[in-house]
CSV table of C-alpha atoms in Angstrom, one decimal:
chain,number,residue,atom,x,y,z
A,610,MET,CA,-65.6,81.6,2.6
A,611,ALA,CA,-62.4,81.5,0.7
A,612,GLU,CA,-59.5,79.8,2.5
A,613,GLU,CA,-57.1,82.5,4.1
A,614,THR,CA,-53.6,82.6,3.1
A,615,SER,CA,-50.6,84.6,3.7
A,616,LEU,CA,-48.9,86.4,0.7
A,617,ALA,CA,-46.6,88.3,3.0
A,618,ALA,CA,-45.3,84.8,4.4
A,619,LEU,CA,-44.6,83.7,0.8
A,620,GLN,CA,-42.7,87.0,-0.4
A,621,ALA,CA,-40.7,86.5,3.2
A,622,LEU,CA,-39.7,83.0,2.5
A,623,ARG,CA,-38.8,84.3,-1.3
A,624,ALA,CA,-36.7,86.9,-0.1
A,625,TRP,CA,-34.9,84.8,2.3
A,626,LEU,CA,-34.1,81.9,-0.3
A,627,ILE,CA,-33.1,84.6,-2.9
A,628,ALA,CA,-30.8,86.5,-0.5
A,629,GLU,CA,-29.5,83.5,1.6
A,630,LYS,CA,-29.5,80.5,-0.7
A,631,ARG,CA,-30.3,78.1,2.2
A,632,ALA,CA,-33.1,76.9,3.7
A,633,PRO,CA,-34.6,79.2,6.5
A,634,GLU,CA,-33.8,78.9,10.2
A,635,GLU,CA,-36.1,77.2,12.4
A,636,ALA,CA,-37.3,78.0,15.6
A,637,GLY,CA,-39.6,75.3,17.1
A,638,GLU,CA,-42.7,75.2,14.9
A,639,ASP,CA,-41.6,78.5,13.1
A,640,TYR,CA,-39.4,79.6,10.5
A,641,VAL,CA,-37.3,82.8,11.0
A,642,LEU,CA,-37.4,84.5,7.5
A,643,ALA,CA,-36.2,87.8,6.0
A,644,GLY,CA,-36.1,90.7,8.6
A,645,GLY,CA,-36.6,88.5,11.5
A,646,ALA,CA,-40.1,87.8,10.4
A,647,ARG,CA,-41.5,84.5,12.1
A,648,PHE,CA,-44.2,82.5,10.6
A,649,PRO,CA,-45.3,78.9,11.7
A,650,LYS,CA,-44.4,76.2,9.4
A,651,THR,CA,-47.8,75.4,8.4
A,652,THR,CA,-49.0,79.0,7.3
A,653,ARG,CA,-51.0,78.6,4.2
A,654,THR,CA,-49.5,80.5,1.3
A,655,PRO,CA,-51.4,81.5,-1.9
A,656,VAL,CA,-49.5,79.0,-4.1
A,657,SER,CA,-52.1,76.8,-5.4
A,658,SER,CA,-51.4,73.1,-6.7
A,659,SER,CA,-53.8,70.4,-7.3
A,660,ASN,CA,-56.6,72.5,-5.8
A,661,ASN,CA,-54.7,73.0,-2.6
A,662,PHE,CA,-53.0,75.9,-1.1
A,663,LEU,CA,-49.4,74.9,0.1
A,664,PRO,CA,-47.9,75.7,3.3
A,665,LEU,CA,-44.7,77.0,3.9
A,666,ASN,CA,-42.8,73.9,4.7
A,667,ALA,CA,-44.1,72.5,1.7
A,668,LEU,CA,-42.6,75.1,-0.5
A,669,VAL,CA,-39.1,74.9,1.6
A,670,HIS,CA,-39.1,71.1,1.0
A,671,ALA,CA,-39.7,71.7,-2.8
A,672,TRP,CA,-36.8,74.4,-2.8
A,673,SER,CA,-34.5,72.0,-1.0
A,674,THR,CA,-35.3,69.1,-3.3
A,675,ALA,CA,-35.2,71.2,-6.5
A,676,ASP,CA,-32.1,69.0,-7.6
A,677,LEU,CA,-33.9,65.8,-7.3
A,678,PRO,CA,-35.6,63.8,-10.1
A,679,VAL,CA,-39.6,64.4,-10.0
A,680,GLY,CA,-40.1,60.7,-8.7
A,681,GLN,CA,-37.5,61.0,-5.9
A,682,TYR,CA,-39.0,64.4,-4.8
A,683,ILE,CA,-42.5,62.7,-4.7
A,684,ARG,CA,-41.3,59.8,-2.5
A,685,ASP,CA,-39.2,62.2,-0.4
A,686,ALA,CA,-42.4,64.5,0.2
A,687,ARG,CA,-44.4,61.2,1.0
A,688,THR,CA,-41.6,60.1,3.4
A,689,ASN,CA,-41.5,63.4,5.1
A,690,ASN,CA,-45.1,63.8,5.3
A,691,VAL,CA,-45.2,67.2,3.5
A,692,ALA,CA,-47.4,68.5,0.7
A,693,ARG,CA,-45.9,68.5,-2.8
A,694,LEU,CA,-46.2,70.4,-6.0
A,695,ALA,CA,-47.8,68.7,-8.9
A,696,HIS,CA,-45.4,67.8,-11.5
A,697,LEU,CA,-46.5,70.5,-14.2
A,698,ASP,CA,-46.5,73.3,-11.4
A,699,ARG,CA,-43.1,72.6,-10.0
A,700,PRO,CA,-40.8,74.3,-12.4
A,701,ASP,CA,-43.1,77.5,-12.4
A,702,VAL,CA,-43.1,77.6,-8.6
A,703,LEU,CA,-39.2,77.1,-8.1
A,704,GLY,CA,-38.5,79.8,-10.9
A,705,TYR,CA,-40.4,82.3,-8.6
A,706,LEU,CA,-38.8,81.0,-5.3
A,707,LYS,CA,-35.3,81.3,-6.8
A,708,GLY,CA,-35.9,84.6,-8.3
A,709,GLU,CA,-35.7,83.5,-11.8
A,710,LYS,CA,-39.2,85.0,-12.4
A,711,ASP,CA,-41.1,88.0,-10.9
A,712,TRP,CA,-44.6,85.9,-10.4
A,713,SER,CA,-45.9,82.6,-10.7
A,714,SER,CA,-49.3,81.7,-12.2
A,715,ARG,CA,-49.9,79.2,-9.4
A,716,ILE,CA,-50.1,82.2,-6.8
A,717,SER,CA,-54.0,83.1,-6.3
A,718,ALA,CA,-53.6,86.7,-5.7
A,719,GLU,CA,-52.9,89.8,-7.6
A,720,PRO,CA,-49.1,90.4,-8.8
A,721,PRO,CA,-47.2,93.4,-7.4
A,722,GLN,CA,-47.3,96.7,-9.7
A,723,SER,CA,-44.3,98.0,-11.1
A,724,GLY,CA,-42.2,95.4,-9.4
A,725,GLN,CA,-43.4,96.4,-5.7
A,726,ALA,CA,-44.7,94.3,-3.1
A,727,PRO,CA,-48.4,94.5,-2.7
A,728,ALA,CA,-49.9,96.6,0.0
A,729,SER,CA,-51.3,94.9,3.0
A,730,GLY,CA,-54.8,95.9,2.1
A,731,GLU,CA,-54.4,94.0,-1.6
A,732,VAL,CA,-53.1,91.2,0.2
A,733,ALA,CA,-56.2,91.1,2.8
A,734,ALA,CA,-58.4,91.3,-0.4
A,735,ALA,CA,-56.7,88.5,-2.0
A,736,GLN,CA,-57.4,86.4,1.0
A,737,GLY,CA,-61.1,87.3,1.1
A,738,ALA,CA,-60.7,89.6,4.2
A,739,LYS,CA,-63.3,92.3,5.3
A,740,ALA,CA,-64.2,94.9,2.9
A,741,ALA,CA,-63.6,97.4,5.5
A,742,ASP,CA,-60.0,96.3,6.1
A,743,ASN,CA,-59.4,96.7,2.3
A,744,LYS,CA,-60.5,100.1,2.2
A,745,ALA,CA,-58.6,101.2,5.0
A,746,ALA,CA,-55.3,99.4,4.0
A,747,SER,CA,-55.7,100.6,0.2
A,748,ALA,CA,-56.3,104.2,1.0
A,749,PRO,CA,-53.9,106.8,-0.3
A,750,ARG,CA,-51.0,107.8,1.6
A,751,ALA,CA,-51.3,110.4,4.3
A,752,GLY,CA,-51.2,113.9,3.1
A,753,ALA,CA,-52.4,113.0,-0.6
A,754,ASP,CA,-55.6,114.3,-1.9
A,755,ALA,CA,-58.2,111.6,-2.2
A,756,GLU,CA,-59.7,113.5,-5.6
A,757,ASP,CA,-56.0,113.4,-7.1
A,758,ALA,CA,-55.5,109.8,-6.1
A,759,GLY,CA,-58.8,108.8,-7.8
A,760,LYS,CA,-57.7,110.3,-11.0
A,761,LYS,CA,-54.2,108.6,-10.9
A,762,ARG,CA,-55.7,105.3,-10.1
A,763,LYS,CA,-55.4,103.0,-13.1
A,764,LYS,CA,-58.2,100.6,-14.1
A,765,GLY,CA,-57.7,97.3,-12.1
A,766,ASP,CA,-55.4,98.7,-9.4
A,767,THR,CA,-58.1,98.3,-6.6
A,768,LEU,CA,-60.4,95.5,-7.0
A,769,SER,CA,-63.3,94.6,-4.6
A,770,PRO,CA,-63.4,91.3,-3.1
A,771,GLU,CA,-66.3,90.0,-5.2
A,772,GLU,CA,-64.5,91.0,-8.3
A,773,LEU,CA,-61.3,89.2,-6.9
A,774,LEU,CA,-63.1,86.1,-6.2
A,775,LEU,CA,-64.7,86.1,-9.9
A,776,ARG,CA,-61.4,86.5,-11.1
A,777,LYS,CA,-60.1,83.4,-9.3
A,778,ILE,CA,-63.4,81.5,-10.5
A,779,LYS,CA,-62.4,82.4,-14.2
A,780,LYS,CA,-58.8,81.4,-13.8
A,781,ARG,CA,-59.9,77.9,-12.7
A,782,GLU,CA,-62.7,77.7,-15.2
A,783,GLY,CA,-62.1,75.5,-18.5
A,784,SER,CA,-63.0,77.1,-21.8
A,785,GLN,CA,-64.4,75.4,-24.9
A,786,ARG,CA,-62.4,75.1,-27.9
A,787,ASP,CA,-63.3,75.2,-31.3
A,788,ARG,CA,-61.1,74.3,-34.5
A,789,ASP,CA,-59.2,77.8,-34.2
A,790,SER,CA,-58.8,78.0,-30.5
A,791,VAL,CA,-57.5,74.7,-29.9
A,792,LEU,CA,-54.4,75.5,-32.0
A,793,GLN,CA,-53.5,78.3,-29.7
A,794,SER,CA,-50.7,78.1,-27.2
A,795,SER,CA,-50.6,78.9,-23.4
A,796,GLN,CA,-48.3,79.2,-20.5
A,797,ARG,CA,-48.8,75.7,-19.3
A,798,PHE,CA,-47.3,74.5,-22.6
A,799,MET,CA,-44.1,76.3,-21.5
A,800,ASP,CA,-44.2,74.5,-18.2
A,801,ALA,CA,-44.3,71.3,-20.0
A,802,LEU,CA,-41.3,72.2,-22.3
A,803,MET,CA,-39.4,73.2,-19.0
A,804,ILE,CA,-40.0,69.7,-17.5
A,805,GLU,CA,-39.1,67.8,-20.6
A,806,ARG,CA,-35.8,69.9,-20.7
A,807,GLU,CA,-35.2,68.8,-17.0
A,808,MET,CA,-36.0,65.0,-17.8
A,809,LYS,CA,-33.7,65.4,-20.9
A,810,ARG,CA,-30.9,66.8,-18.7
A,811,SER,CA,-31.6,63.9,-16.1
A,812,ARG,CA,-31.3,61.3,-19.0
A,813,ASN,CA,-28.1,62.9,-20.3
A,814,ARG,CA,-26.4,62.7,-16.7
A,815,ALA,CA,-27.3,58.8,-16.6
A,816,GLN,CA,-25.9,58.3,-20.2
A,817,ALA,CA,-22.8,60.1,-19.3
A,818,THR,CA,-22.3,57.8,-16.3
A,819,LEU,CA,-23.3,54.7,-18.3
A,820,SER,CA,-21.3,55.3,-21.3
A,821,ALA,CA,-17.9,55.5,-19.4
A,822,THR,CA,-17.0,52.1,-20.8
A,823,SER,CA,-15.7,53.9,-24.2
A,824,GLN,CA,-13.8,56.6,-22.1
A,825,ALA,CA,-12.0,53.8,-20.1
A,826,PHE,CA,-10.8,51.8,-23.1
A,827,ALA,CA,-9.8,54.8,-24.9
A,828,SER,CA,-7.8,56.0,-21.8
A,829,GLY,CA,-6.1,52.6,-21.9
A,830,LYS,CA,-6.7,51.8,-18.4
A,831,ALA,CA,-7.7,48.3,-17.3
A,832,VAL,CA,-11.2,47.8,-15.7
A,833,PRO,CA,-10.5,46.6,-12.2
A,834,LYS,CA,-12.0,43.2,-11.4
A,835,GLY,CA,-13.9,44.3,-8.3
A,836,ILE,CA,-16.3,47.0,-7.6
A,837,PRO,CA,-15.2,50.4,-6.5
A,838,ILE,CA,-14.3,51.0,-2.7
A,839,ILE,CA,-15.7,54.0,-0.5
A,840,VAL,CA,-13.4,54.6,2.8
A,841,VAL,CA,-15.7,55.8,5.8
A,842,PRO,CA,-13.8,56.8,9.1
A,843,ALA,CA,-13.3,54.1,11.8
A,844,ALA,CA,-13.9,56.6,14.7
A,845,PRO,CA,-17.3,55.9,16.6
A,846,THR,CA,-17.6,59.7,16.7
A,847,ALA,CA,-17.7,60.2,12.9
A,848,PRO,CA,-21.0,61.5,11.4
A,849,ILE,CA,-20.5,58.8,9.0
A,850,ASN,CA,-19.2,55.3,9.6
A,851,MET,CA,-20.0,51.5,9.1
A,852,PHE,CA,-22.9,51.6,11.5
A,853,ASN,CA,-25.0,54.2,9.0
A,854,ALA,CA,-23.2,54.4,5.8
A,855,LYS,CA,-25.3,52.1,4.0
A,856,MET,CA,-28.4,53.7,5.1
A,857,PHE,CA,-27.3,57.2,4.3
A,858,LEU,CA,-25.7,56.5,0.9
A,859,GLU,CA,-28.3,54.0,-0.3
A,860,GLN,CA,-31.6,55.3,1.0
A,861,GLY,CA,-30.8,58.8,1.6
A,862,LYS,CA,-31.6,58.7,5.3
A,863,TYR,CA,-29.3,59.8,8.3
A,864,VAL,CA,-29.2,58.0,11.4
A,865,HIS,CA,-26.9,58.9,14.0
A,866,PRO,CA,-24.3,56.3,14.7
A,867,ASP,CA,-25.1,55.7,18.3
A,868,LYS,CA,-28.7,54.8,17.4
A,869,ALA,CA,-27.7,52.8,14.4
A,870,ARG,CA,-25.3,51.0,16.8
A,871,LYS,CA,-28.2,50.0,18.8
A,872,VAL,CA,-30.0,48.2,16.0
A,873,VAL,CA,-26.9,46.8,14.0
A,874,ARG,CA,-25.0,46.0,17.2
A,875,VAL,CA,-22.1,44.4,15.4
A,876,LYS,CA,-20.2,46.6,13.2
A,877,PRO,CA,-19.8,45.1,9.7
A,878,GLN,CA,-16.6,44.6,8.0
A,879,ALA,CA,-17.9,45.8,4.8
A,880,GLU,CA,-21.0,47.0,3.1
A,881,VAL,CA,-22.2,46.7,-0.7
A,882,ILE,CA,-24.6,49.5,-1.8
A,883,GLU,CA,-26.2,50.2,-4.8
A,884,ARG,CA,-26.7,53.5,-6.5
A,885,ARG,CA,-29.7,53.9,-9.4
A,886,VAL,CA,-28.7,55.9,-12.4
A,887,GLY,CA,-31.5,56.7,-14.7
A,888,ASP,CA,-34.2,54.2,-15.4
A,889,SER,CA,-32.2,51.0,-15.7
A,890,GLY,CA,-28.8,51.7,-14.6
A,891,VAL,CA,-27.2,50.5,-11.4
A,892,LEU,CA,-23.8,51.2,-9.9
A,893,ARG,CA,-22.5,49.0,-7.2
A,894,PHE,CA,-20.1,50.1,-4.3
A,895,LYS,CA,-18.2,48.6,-1.3
A,896,VAL,CA,-17.8,50.5,1.7
A,897,VAL,CA,-15.2,49.8,4.4
A,898,ASP,CA,-13.4,51.7,7.2
A,899,SER,CA,-10.1,50.2,7.2
A,900,VAL,CA,-7.2,49.9,4.5
A,901,ARG,CA,-4.6,47.9,6.5
A,902,LYS,CA,-5.0,44.7,4.3
A,903,PHE,CA,-5.1,46.5,1.1
A,904,GLN,CA,-3.1,45.6,-1.9
A,905,ASP,CA,-2.5,47.3,-5.3
A,906,GLN,CA,-5.7,45.9,-6.7
A,907,HIS,CA,-7.4,47.6,-3.6
A,908,TRP,CA,-5.9,50.9,-4.0
A,909,ASP,CA,-6.8,50.8,-7.9
A,910,ARG,CA,-10.5,50.7,-6.9
A,911,VAL,CA,-10.7,53.5,-4.3
A,912,ALA,CA,-13.2,55.9,-5.5
A,913,ALA,CA,-13.9,58.3,-2.4
A,914,VAL,CA,-12.8,58.7,1.3
A,915,PHE,CA,-15.1,60.3,3.7
A,916,THR,CA,-12.6,62.1,5.9
A,917,GLN,CA,-13.6,63.3,9.6
A,918,GLY,CA,-10.6,65.8,9.8
A,919,PRO,CA,-7.6,64.0,11.9
A,920,THR,CA,-4.9,63.3,9.5
A,921,TRP,CA,-4.2,59.8,11.5
A,922,GLN,CA,-7.1,58.5,9.5
A,923,PHE,CA,-4.5,58.3,6.4
A,924,LYS,CA,-1.6,56.6,8.5
A,925,ASP,CA,-2.2,53.3,6.7
A,926,TRP,CA,-2.6,54.7,3.2
A,927,ARG,CA,-0.4,54.2,0.2
A,928,TRP,CA,-0.5,57.8,-0.5
A,929,LYS,CA,1.4,59.7,2.3
A,930,ASP,CA,0.3,63.3,1.7
A,931,THR,CA,-3.3,64.6,1.5
A,932,ALA,CA,-2.8,66.4,-1.8
A,933,THR,CA,-2.1,62.9,-3.4
A,934,ILE,CA,-4.8,61.1,-1.8
A,935,PHE,CA,-7.4,63.6,-2.8
A,936,ASP,CA,-6.0,63.4,-6.2
A,937,ASN,CA,-6.6,59.8,-6.5
A,938,CYS,CA,-10.1,59.6,-4.9
A,939,ARG,CA,-12.7,62.0,-4.2
A,940,GLY,CA,-12.6,63.4,-0.6
A,941,VAL,CA,-15.9,64.0,1.2
A,942,HIS,CA,-16.4,65.8,4.5
A,943,VAL,CA,-19.7,65.7,6.0
A,944,TYR,CA,-20.4,68.0,9.2
A,945,PHE,CA,-23.6,69.2,11.2
A,946,ASP,CA,-24.4,72.9,10.9
A,947,ASP,CA,-23.6,73.5,14.6
A,948,GLN,CA,-20.1,72.7,14.2
A,949,LYS,CA,-17.0,74.9,12.9
A,950,LEU,CA,-14.9,73.7,10.0
A,951,GLU,CA,-11.5,73.0,10.9
A,952,PRO,CA,-9.1,75.1,9.1
A,953,HIS,CA,-7.0,72.4,7.8
A,954,ILE,CA,-10.0,70.9,6.0
A,955,ARG,CA,-10.8,74.2,4.2
A,956,ASP,CA,-7.4,73.8,2.4
A,957,TRP,CA,-7.9,70.3,1.6
A,958,ASN,CA,-9.4,69.3,-1.8
A,959,VAL,CA,-12.5,67.9,-0.5
A,960,VAL,CA,-16.2,68.7,-1.1
A,961,LYS,CA,-18.1,69.6,2.0
A,962,PHE,CA,-21.6,68.9,2.9
A,963,THR,CA,-23.5,70.2,5.7
A,964,LEU,CA,-26.5,68.2,7.8
A,965,LYS,CA,-29.0,70.0,10.2
A,966,LYS,CA,-28.5,68.7,13.6
A,967,GLN,CA,-32.1,68.7,14.5
A,968,SER,CA,-33.8,68.3,11.1
A,969,ARG,CA,-33.7,65.2,8.5
A,970,HIS,CA,-36.0,66.4,5.7
A,971,GLN,CA,-32.8,67.6,3.7
A,972,ASP,CA,-30.7,64.6,4.3
A,973,ALA,CA,-31.9,63.0,0.6
A,974,VAL,CA,-30.7,66.5,-1.1
A,975,GLU,CA,-27.1,66.3,0.5
A,976,VAL,CA,-26.9,62.6,-0.4
A,977,HIS,CA,-28.1,63.4,-4.0
A,978,LYS,CA,-25.2,66.1,-4.3
A,979,ILE,CA,-22.6,63.7,-2.9
A,980,TRP,CA,-23.5,61.1,-5.6
A,981,MET,CA,-23.4,63.8,-8.2
A,982,GLU,CA,-20.1,65.0,-7.2
A,983,LEU,CA,-18.7,61.3,-7.0
A,984,GLU,CA,-20.1,60.4,-10.4
A,985,ARG,CA,-18.6,63.7,-12.0
A,986,PHE,CA,-15.1,62.7,-10.3
A,987,LEU,CA,-15.3,59.3,-11.6
A,988,ASN,CA,-16.4,60.0,-15.3
A,989,THR,CA,-13.8,62.7,-15.3
A,990,LYS,CA,-10.7,61.0,-13.8
A,991,LYS,CA,-11.5,57.4,-13.2
A,992,PRO,CA,-14.0,56.1,-15.9
A,993,GLU,CA,-12.6,52.7,-15.4
A,994,LEU,CA,-14.2,52.5,-12.1
A,995,VAL,CA,-17.5,53.6,-13.6
A,996,VAL,CA,-17.3,50.3,-15.5
A,997,ALA,CA,-16.3,48.3,-12.8
A,998,ALA,CA,-19.4,49.5,-10.9
A,999,ARG,CA,-22.0,48.9,-13.4
A,1000,VAL,CA,-24.5,46.1,-12.6
A,1001,LYS,CA,-25.5,43.9,-15.4
A,1002,SER,CA,-28.8,42.4,-15.5
A,1003,GLY,CA,-29.5,43.5,-11.9
A,1004,LEU,CA,-26.5,41.5,-10.6
A,1005,LYS,CA,-22.9,41.6,-11.1
């Protein structure tokens, strides 16, 4: 018997992602999707990859990590113990989930006719349900004449479970090639092109970061002798402080400061973190929570500041107003999804990132976004700091 899957759950998830542009709400072991429908996170969908039907939580994870490079996506899926999309299937399925395409070749079910969602009977047929249920669900609407409905029915609109099963088998069969057919292209070739474009964009971002040397020299700014500095709040209640900053920024894992304090015990005065760019580039940063002893050389190296919100965090800063502070370094505000954003933070020139209070599987995505924003800021406004951060031969 074919493994049962839920096309309804897949369509509800897609509708939610397109409308809300965020991961679905969680209620225990369930997702709350479009229209208030609830589905267990482990609900099998008809999305097939590597000969397995993926559950809802695997598709949510794939959508949440869409911006991550392939290698990091695979590692993050392994860390969070969720199923993953195969390398070649990822662009096709993500395109469907984002609404960029109406259907995916990896969905083992019949596509909706004329842009409409399949009827429940068609879904059941695709799942290998009983024939009696198929007939009842696929019957013409009440009041329509059965004979007229039969005349309007087009070829392939209604298939028996046996015919659907045969179609699935044919889709997965390999065909023999001759000297003529081997030259014919297919949709999978287009998937390969999409992946190549994604990898090219990733290489271009890495090249833009590592080629900042020429930009720095062209701007006439001297390259600092020390590595760039990231300032985090000293407050023990801050989401990011010296106890958890290194693990968060370097490994993409969030540990609450209270738990991290039990492991670290003594607060570090400074931490050095490394950020890998591309296949061979490494950028190194210094993390501190106090600027009291800063001299001019230190202020020139400040790349970013994580702000908790209170303005007293900047009382020892060389720049006395927040507008000048966030013009000289990238302001970052991290807060939990159950907290309200302070009104004055809305007006500050800072980038805002939300962490889920009860879920950790999207932390790596948010960290990746933070680094992308910081690298964009440095390449644009302070390319000399990118040069100072570069690690040659693995060490600097």
